[in-house]
mmCIF file of C-alpha atoms in Angstrom:
data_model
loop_
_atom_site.group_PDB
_atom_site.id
_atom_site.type_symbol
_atom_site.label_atom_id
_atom_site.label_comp_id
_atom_site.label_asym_id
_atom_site.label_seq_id
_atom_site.Cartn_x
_atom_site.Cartn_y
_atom_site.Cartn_z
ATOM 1 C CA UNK A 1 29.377 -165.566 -83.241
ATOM 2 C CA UNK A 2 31.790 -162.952 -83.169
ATOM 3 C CA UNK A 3 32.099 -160.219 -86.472
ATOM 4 C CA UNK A 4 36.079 -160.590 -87.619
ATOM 5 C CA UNK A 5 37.288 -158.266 -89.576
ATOM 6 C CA UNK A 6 40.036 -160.119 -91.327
ATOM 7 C CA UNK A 7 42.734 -157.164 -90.302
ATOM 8 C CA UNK A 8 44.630 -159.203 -88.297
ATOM 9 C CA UNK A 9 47.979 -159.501 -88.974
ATOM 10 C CA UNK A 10 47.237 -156.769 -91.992
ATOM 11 C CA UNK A 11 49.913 -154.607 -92.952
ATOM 12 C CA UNK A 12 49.214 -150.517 -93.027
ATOM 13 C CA UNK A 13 50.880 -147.460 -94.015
ATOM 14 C CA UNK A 14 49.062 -144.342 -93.097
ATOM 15 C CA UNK A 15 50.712 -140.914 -94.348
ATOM 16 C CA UNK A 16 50.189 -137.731 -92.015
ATOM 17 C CA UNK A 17 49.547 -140.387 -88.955
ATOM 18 C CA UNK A 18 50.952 -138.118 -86.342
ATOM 19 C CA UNK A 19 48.125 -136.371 -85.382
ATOM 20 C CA UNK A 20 44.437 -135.987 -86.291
ATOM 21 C CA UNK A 21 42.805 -138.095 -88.498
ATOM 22 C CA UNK A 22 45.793 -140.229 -89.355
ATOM 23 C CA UNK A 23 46.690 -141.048 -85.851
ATOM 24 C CA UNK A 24 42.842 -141.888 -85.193
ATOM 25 C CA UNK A 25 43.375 -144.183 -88.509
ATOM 26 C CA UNK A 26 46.492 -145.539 -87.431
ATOM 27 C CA UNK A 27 45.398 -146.756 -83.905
ATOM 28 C CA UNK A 28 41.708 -147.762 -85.131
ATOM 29 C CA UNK A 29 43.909 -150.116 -87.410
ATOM 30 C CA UNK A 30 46.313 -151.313 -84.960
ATOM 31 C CA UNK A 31 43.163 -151.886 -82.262
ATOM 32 C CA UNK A 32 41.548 -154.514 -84.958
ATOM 33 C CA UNK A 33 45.001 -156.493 -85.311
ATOM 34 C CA UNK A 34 46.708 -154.733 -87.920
ATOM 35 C CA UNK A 35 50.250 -153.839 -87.930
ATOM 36 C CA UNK A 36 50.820 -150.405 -89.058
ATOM 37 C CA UNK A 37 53.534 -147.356 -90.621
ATOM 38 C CA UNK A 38 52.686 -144.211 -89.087
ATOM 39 C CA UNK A 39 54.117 -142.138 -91.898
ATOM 40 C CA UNK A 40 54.751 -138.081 -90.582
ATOM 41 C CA UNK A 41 56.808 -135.064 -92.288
ATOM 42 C CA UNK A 42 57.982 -132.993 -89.584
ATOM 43 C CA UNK A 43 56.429 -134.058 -85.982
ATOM 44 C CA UNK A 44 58.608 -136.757 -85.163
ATOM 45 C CA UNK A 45 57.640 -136.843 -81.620
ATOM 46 C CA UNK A 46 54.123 -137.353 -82.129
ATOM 47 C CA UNK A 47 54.604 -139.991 -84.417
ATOM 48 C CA UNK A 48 56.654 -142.002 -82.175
ATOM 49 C CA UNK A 49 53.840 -141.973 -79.892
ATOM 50 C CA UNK A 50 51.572 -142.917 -82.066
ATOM 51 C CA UNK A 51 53.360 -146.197 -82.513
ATOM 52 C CA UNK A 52 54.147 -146.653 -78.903
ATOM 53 C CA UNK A 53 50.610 -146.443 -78.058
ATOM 54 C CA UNK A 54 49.944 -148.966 -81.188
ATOM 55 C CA UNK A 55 52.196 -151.679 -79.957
ATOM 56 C CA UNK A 56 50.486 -151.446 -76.612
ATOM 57 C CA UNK A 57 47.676 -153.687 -78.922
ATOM 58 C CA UNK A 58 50.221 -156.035 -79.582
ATOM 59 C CA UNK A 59 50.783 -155.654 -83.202
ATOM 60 C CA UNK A 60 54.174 -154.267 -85.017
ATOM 61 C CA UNK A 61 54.451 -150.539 -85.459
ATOM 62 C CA UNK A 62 57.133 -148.326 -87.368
ATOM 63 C CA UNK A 63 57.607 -144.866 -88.303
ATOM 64 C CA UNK A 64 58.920 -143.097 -91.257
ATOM 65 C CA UNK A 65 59.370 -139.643 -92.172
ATOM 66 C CA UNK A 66 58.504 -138.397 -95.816
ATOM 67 C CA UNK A 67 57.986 -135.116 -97.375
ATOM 68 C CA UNK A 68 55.634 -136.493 -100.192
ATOM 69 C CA UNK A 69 56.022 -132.917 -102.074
ATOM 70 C CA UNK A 70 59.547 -133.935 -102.415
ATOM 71 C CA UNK A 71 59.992 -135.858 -105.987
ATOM 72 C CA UNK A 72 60.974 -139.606 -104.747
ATOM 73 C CA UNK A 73 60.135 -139.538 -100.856
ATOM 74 C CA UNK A 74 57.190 -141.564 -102.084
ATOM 75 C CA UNK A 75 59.090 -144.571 -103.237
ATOM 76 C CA UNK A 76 61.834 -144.841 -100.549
ATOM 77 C CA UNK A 77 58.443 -144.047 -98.028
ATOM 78 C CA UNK A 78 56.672 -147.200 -99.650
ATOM 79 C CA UNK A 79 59.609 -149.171 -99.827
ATOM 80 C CA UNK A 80 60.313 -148.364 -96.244
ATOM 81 C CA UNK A 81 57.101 -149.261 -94.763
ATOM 82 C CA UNK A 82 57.332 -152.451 -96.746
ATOM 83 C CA UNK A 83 60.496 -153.747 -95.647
ATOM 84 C CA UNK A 84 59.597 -152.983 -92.136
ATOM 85 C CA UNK A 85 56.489 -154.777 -91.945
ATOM 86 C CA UNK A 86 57.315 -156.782 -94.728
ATOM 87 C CA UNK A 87 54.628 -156.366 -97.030
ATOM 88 C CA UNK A 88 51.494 -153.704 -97.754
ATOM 89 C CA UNK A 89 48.291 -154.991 -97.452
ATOM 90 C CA UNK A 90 46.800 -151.562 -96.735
ATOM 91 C CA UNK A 91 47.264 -148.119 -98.039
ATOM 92 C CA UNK A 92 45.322 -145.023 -96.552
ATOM 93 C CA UNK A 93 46.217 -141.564 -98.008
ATOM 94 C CA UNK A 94 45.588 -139.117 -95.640
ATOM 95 C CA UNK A 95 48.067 -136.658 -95.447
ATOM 96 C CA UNK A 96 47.147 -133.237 -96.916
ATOM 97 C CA UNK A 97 47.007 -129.550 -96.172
ATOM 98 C CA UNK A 98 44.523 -126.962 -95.920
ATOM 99 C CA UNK A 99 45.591 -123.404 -96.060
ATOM 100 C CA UNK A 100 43.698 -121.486 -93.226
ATOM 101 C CA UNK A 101 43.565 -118.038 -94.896
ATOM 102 C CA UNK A 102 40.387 -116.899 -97.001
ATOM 103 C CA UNK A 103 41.303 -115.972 -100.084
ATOM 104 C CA UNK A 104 38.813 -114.930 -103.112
ATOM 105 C CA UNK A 105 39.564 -116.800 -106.480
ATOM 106 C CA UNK A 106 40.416 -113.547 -107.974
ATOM 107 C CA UNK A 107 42.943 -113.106 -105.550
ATOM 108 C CA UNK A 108 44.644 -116.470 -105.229
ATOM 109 C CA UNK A 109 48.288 -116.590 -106.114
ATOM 110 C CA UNK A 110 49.983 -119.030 -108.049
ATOM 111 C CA UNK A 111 52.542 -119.988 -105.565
ATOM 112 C CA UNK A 112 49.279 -120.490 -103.282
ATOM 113 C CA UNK A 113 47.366 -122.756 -105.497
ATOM 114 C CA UNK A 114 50.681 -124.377 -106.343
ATOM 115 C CA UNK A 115 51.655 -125.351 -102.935
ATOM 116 C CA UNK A 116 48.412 -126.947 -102.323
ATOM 117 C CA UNK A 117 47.820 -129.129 -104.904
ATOM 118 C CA UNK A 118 51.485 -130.194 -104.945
ATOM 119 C CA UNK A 119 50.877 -131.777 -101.510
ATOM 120 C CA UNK A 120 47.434 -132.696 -101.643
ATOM 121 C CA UNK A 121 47.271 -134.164 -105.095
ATOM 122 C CA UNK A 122 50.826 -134.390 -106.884
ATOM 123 C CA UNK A 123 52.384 -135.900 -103.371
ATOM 124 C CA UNK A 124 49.750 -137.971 -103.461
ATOM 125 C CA UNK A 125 49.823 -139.125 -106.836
ATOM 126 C CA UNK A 126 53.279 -140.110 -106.096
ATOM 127 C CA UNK A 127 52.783 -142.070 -102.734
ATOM 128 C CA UNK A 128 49.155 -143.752 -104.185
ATOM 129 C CA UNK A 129 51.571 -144.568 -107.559
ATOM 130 C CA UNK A 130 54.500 -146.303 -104.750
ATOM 131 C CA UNK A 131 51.811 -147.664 -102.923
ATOM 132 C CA UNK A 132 49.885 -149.406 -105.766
ATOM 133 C CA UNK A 133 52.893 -150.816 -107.100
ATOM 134 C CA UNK A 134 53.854 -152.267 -103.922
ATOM 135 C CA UNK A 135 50.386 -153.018 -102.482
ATOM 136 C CA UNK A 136 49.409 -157.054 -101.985
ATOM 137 C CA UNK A 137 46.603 -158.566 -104.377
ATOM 138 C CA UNK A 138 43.029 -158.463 -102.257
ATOM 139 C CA UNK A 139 44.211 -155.094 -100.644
ATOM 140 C CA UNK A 140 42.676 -151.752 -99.829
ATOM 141 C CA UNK A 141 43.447 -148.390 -100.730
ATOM 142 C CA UNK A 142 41.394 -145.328 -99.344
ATOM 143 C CA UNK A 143 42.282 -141.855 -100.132
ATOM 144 C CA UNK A 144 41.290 -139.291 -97.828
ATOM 145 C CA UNK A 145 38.874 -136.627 -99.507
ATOM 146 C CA UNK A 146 36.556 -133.776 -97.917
ATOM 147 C CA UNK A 147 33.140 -132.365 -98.312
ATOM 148 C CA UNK A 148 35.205 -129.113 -100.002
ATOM 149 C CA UNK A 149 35.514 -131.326 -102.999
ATOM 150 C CA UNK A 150 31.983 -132.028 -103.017
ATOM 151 C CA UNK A 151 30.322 -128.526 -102.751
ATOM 152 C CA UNK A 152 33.154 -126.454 -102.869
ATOM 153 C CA UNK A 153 34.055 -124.302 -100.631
ATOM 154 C CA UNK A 154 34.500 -119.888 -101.289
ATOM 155 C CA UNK A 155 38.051 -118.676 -100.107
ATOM 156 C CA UNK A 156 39.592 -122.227 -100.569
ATOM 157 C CA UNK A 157 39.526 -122.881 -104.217
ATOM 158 C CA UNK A 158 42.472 -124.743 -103.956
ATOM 159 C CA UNK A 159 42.014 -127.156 -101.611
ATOM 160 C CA UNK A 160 38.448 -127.814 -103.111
ATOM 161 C CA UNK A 161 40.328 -128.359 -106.750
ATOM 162 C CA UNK A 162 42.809 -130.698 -105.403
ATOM 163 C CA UNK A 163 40.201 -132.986 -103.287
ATOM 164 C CA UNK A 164 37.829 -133.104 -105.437
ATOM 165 C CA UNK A 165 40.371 -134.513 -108.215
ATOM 166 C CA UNK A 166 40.099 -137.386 -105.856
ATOM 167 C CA UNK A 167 37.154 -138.817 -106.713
ATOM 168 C CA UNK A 168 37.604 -139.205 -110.651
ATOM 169 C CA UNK A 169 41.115 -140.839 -109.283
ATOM 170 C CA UNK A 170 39.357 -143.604 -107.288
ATOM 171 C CA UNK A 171 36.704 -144.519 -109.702
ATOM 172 C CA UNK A 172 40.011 -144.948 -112.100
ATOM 173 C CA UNK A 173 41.780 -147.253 -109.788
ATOM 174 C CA UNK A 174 38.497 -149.288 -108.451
ATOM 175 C CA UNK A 175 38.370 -150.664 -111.904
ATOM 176 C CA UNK A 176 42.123 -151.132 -112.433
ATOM 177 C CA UNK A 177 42.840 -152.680 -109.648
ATOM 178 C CA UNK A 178 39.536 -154.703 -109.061
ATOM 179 C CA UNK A 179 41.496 -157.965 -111.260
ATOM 180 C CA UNK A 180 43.621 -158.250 -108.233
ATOM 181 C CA UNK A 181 41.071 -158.293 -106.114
ATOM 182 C CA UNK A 182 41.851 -154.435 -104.420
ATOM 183 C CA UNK A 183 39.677 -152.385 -103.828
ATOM 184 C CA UNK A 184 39.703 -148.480 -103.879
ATOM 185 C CA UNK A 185 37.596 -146.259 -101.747
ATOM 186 C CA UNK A 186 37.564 -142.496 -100.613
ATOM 187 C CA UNK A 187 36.204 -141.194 -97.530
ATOM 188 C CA UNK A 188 35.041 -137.398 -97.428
ATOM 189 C CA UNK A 189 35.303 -135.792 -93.726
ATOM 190 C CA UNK A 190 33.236 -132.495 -93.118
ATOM 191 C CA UNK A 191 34.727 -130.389 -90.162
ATOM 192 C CA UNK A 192 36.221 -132.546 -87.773
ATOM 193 C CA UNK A 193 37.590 -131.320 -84.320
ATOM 194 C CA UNK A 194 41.708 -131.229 -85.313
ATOM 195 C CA UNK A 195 44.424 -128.618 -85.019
ATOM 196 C CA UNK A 196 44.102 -127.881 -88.745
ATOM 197 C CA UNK A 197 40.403 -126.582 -88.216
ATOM 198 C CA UNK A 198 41.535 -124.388 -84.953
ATOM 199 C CA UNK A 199 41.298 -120.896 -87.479
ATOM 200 C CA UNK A 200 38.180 -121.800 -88.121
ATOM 201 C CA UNK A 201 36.631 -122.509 -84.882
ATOM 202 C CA UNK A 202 38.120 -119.470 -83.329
ATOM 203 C CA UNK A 203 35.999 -116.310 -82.701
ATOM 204 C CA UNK A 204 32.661 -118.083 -82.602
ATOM 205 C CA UNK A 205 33.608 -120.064 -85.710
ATOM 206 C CA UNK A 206 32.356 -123.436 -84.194
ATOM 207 C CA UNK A 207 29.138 -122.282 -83.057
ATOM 208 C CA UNK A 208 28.231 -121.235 -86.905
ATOM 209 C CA UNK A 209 29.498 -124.380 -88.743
ATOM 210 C CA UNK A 210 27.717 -126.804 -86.274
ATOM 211 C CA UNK A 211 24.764 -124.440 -86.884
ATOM 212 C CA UNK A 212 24.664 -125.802 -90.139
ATOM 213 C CA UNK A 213 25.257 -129.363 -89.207
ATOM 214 C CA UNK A 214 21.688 -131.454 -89.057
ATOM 215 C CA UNK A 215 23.531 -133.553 -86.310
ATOM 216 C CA UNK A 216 24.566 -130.221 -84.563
ATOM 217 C CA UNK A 217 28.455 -131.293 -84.126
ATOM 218 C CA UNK A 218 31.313 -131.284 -85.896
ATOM 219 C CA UNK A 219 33.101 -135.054 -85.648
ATOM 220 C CA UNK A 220 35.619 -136.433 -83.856
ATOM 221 C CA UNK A 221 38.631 -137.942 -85.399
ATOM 222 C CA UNK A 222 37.560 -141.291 -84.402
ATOM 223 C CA UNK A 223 34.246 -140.730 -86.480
ATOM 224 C CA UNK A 224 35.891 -140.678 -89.733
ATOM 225 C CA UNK A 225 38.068 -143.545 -88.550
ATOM 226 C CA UNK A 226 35.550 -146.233 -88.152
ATOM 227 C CA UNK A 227 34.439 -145.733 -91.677
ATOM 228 C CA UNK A 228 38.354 -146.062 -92.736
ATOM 229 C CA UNK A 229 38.414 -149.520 -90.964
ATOM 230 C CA UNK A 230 35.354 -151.047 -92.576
ATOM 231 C CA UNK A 231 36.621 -150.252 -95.597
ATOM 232 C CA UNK A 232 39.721 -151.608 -94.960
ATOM 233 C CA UNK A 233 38.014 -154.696 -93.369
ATOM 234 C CA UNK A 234 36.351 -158.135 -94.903
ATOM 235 C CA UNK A 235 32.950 -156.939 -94.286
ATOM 236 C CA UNK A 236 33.468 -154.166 -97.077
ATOM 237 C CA UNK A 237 35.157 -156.851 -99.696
ATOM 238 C CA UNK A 238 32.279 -155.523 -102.546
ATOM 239 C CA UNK A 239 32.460 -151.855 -101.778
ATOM 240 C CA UNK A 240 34.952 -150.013 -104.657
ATOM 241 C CA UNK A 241 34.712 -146.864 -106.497
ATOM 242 C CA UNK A 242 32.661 -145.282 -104.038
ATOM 243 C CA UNK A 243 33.513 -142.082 -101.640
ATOM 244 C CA UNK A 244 31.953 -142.530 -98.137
ATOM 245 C CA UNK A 245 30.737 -138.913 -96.803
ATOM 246 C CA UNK A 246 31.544 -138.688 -93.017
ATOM 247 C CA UNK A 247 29.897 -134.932 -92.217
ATOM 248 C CA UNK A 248 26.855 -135.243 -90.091
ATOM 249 C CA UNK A 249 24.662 -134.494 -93.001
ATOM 250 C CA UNK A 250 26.086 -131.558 -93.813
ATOM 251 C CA UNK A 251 26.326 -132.354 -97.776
ATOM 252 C CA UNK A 252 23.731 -134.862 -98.657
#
């Protein structure tokens, strides 16, 4: 007997789905029978293919641009995904930035560590806020974390601050949300092969960090979004409050 994944049908907005680890998410979801928002800020053209190549599984795609640093682009984001699909069964906040540049603590600026978390944690404060509110009962919400906000990680104090913030955020909502039946989840990628990890790679910068990965690689997009799906899925229906650590054993 087949394993179904109840997504069919499903409805999914994905933030910073253009590329990456959204767009893996995006099509993982569409591929298991959910229709899907591929939410982007600037790369329109990307994002349009995402949702071509969705609706070539035969479920409904849209797109919508938001610039979830901007005070309200949450809410009309939300409410745009929802009338387009015409509910929200599924929430996955992935979009986020990490600022290439090494830069020691004692050297950070405040417009630096102000620009970061104003993306990666207010902007998502505000779309995770729409989303909730908007969000079917016996949904799922997964936030998008990293290893960073596990360990920490020298030079990038910033982004470590704002993603580890994430996991006090989704032990908060498991249990708020868990009397209708939603549950909350984060997933933490290590390094995963995407333009936003090209600095790092360069110069013999791969070579080093999958030195120090036990299953000597760094992942694919499409590793961290198989993880995204089960949570998103039936089979995961008793899994809340808990951050999933996608890194090749990196941070154990």
């Amino acid at each position: 007997m087949a394993i179904d994944l109840g997504l069919a049908g499903r409805r999914a907005l994905v933030t910073g789905a253009s590329r990456g680890i959204g767009r893996a998410i995006a099509l993982h979801l569409a591929r298991a029978g959910a229709d899907v928002c591929i939410a982007y800020r600037t790369r329109e053209e990307e994002a349009l293919a995402v949702a071509e190549q969705a609706r070539g599984e035969s479920v409904r795609a849209h797109t919508a641009r938001a610039d979830l640093a901007v005070r309200g682009a949450a809410d009309e984001l939300v409410a745009d995904a929802v009338e387009s699909l015409g509910g929200l069964d599924i929430f996955v906040a992935n979009a986020g930035v990490w600022p290439a540049e090494y830069v020691p603590f004692g050297e950070l600026s405040a417009e630096r560590w102000r620009a970061t978390l104003a993306l990666n944690l207010d902007g998502l404060f505000e779309v995770t806020r729409a989303a909730v509110r908007r969000l079917a009962d016996g949904g799922r919400l997964v936030l998008i974390s990293s290893t960073a906000g596990q360990r920490g990680e020298p030079g990038h104090a910033d982004y470590a601050a704002s993603k580890a913030a994430l996991a006090g955020l989704v032990k908060s909502l498991a249990v708020e949300l868990a009397p209708r039946g939603i549950t909350v989840n984060c997933v933490a990628p290590g390094w995963v092969d995407t333009e936003m990890c090209e600095a790092a790679f360069a110069g013999g910068g791969r070579a080093r960090i999958e030195a120090g990965i036990p299953l000597g690689r760094v992942a694919e997009p499409e590793d961290v979004a198989g993880p995204v799906v089960f949570l998103c899925s039936r089979l995961a229906r008793h899994v809340t409050g808990t951050t999933v650590s996608v890194n090749g054993g990196a941070v154990l």
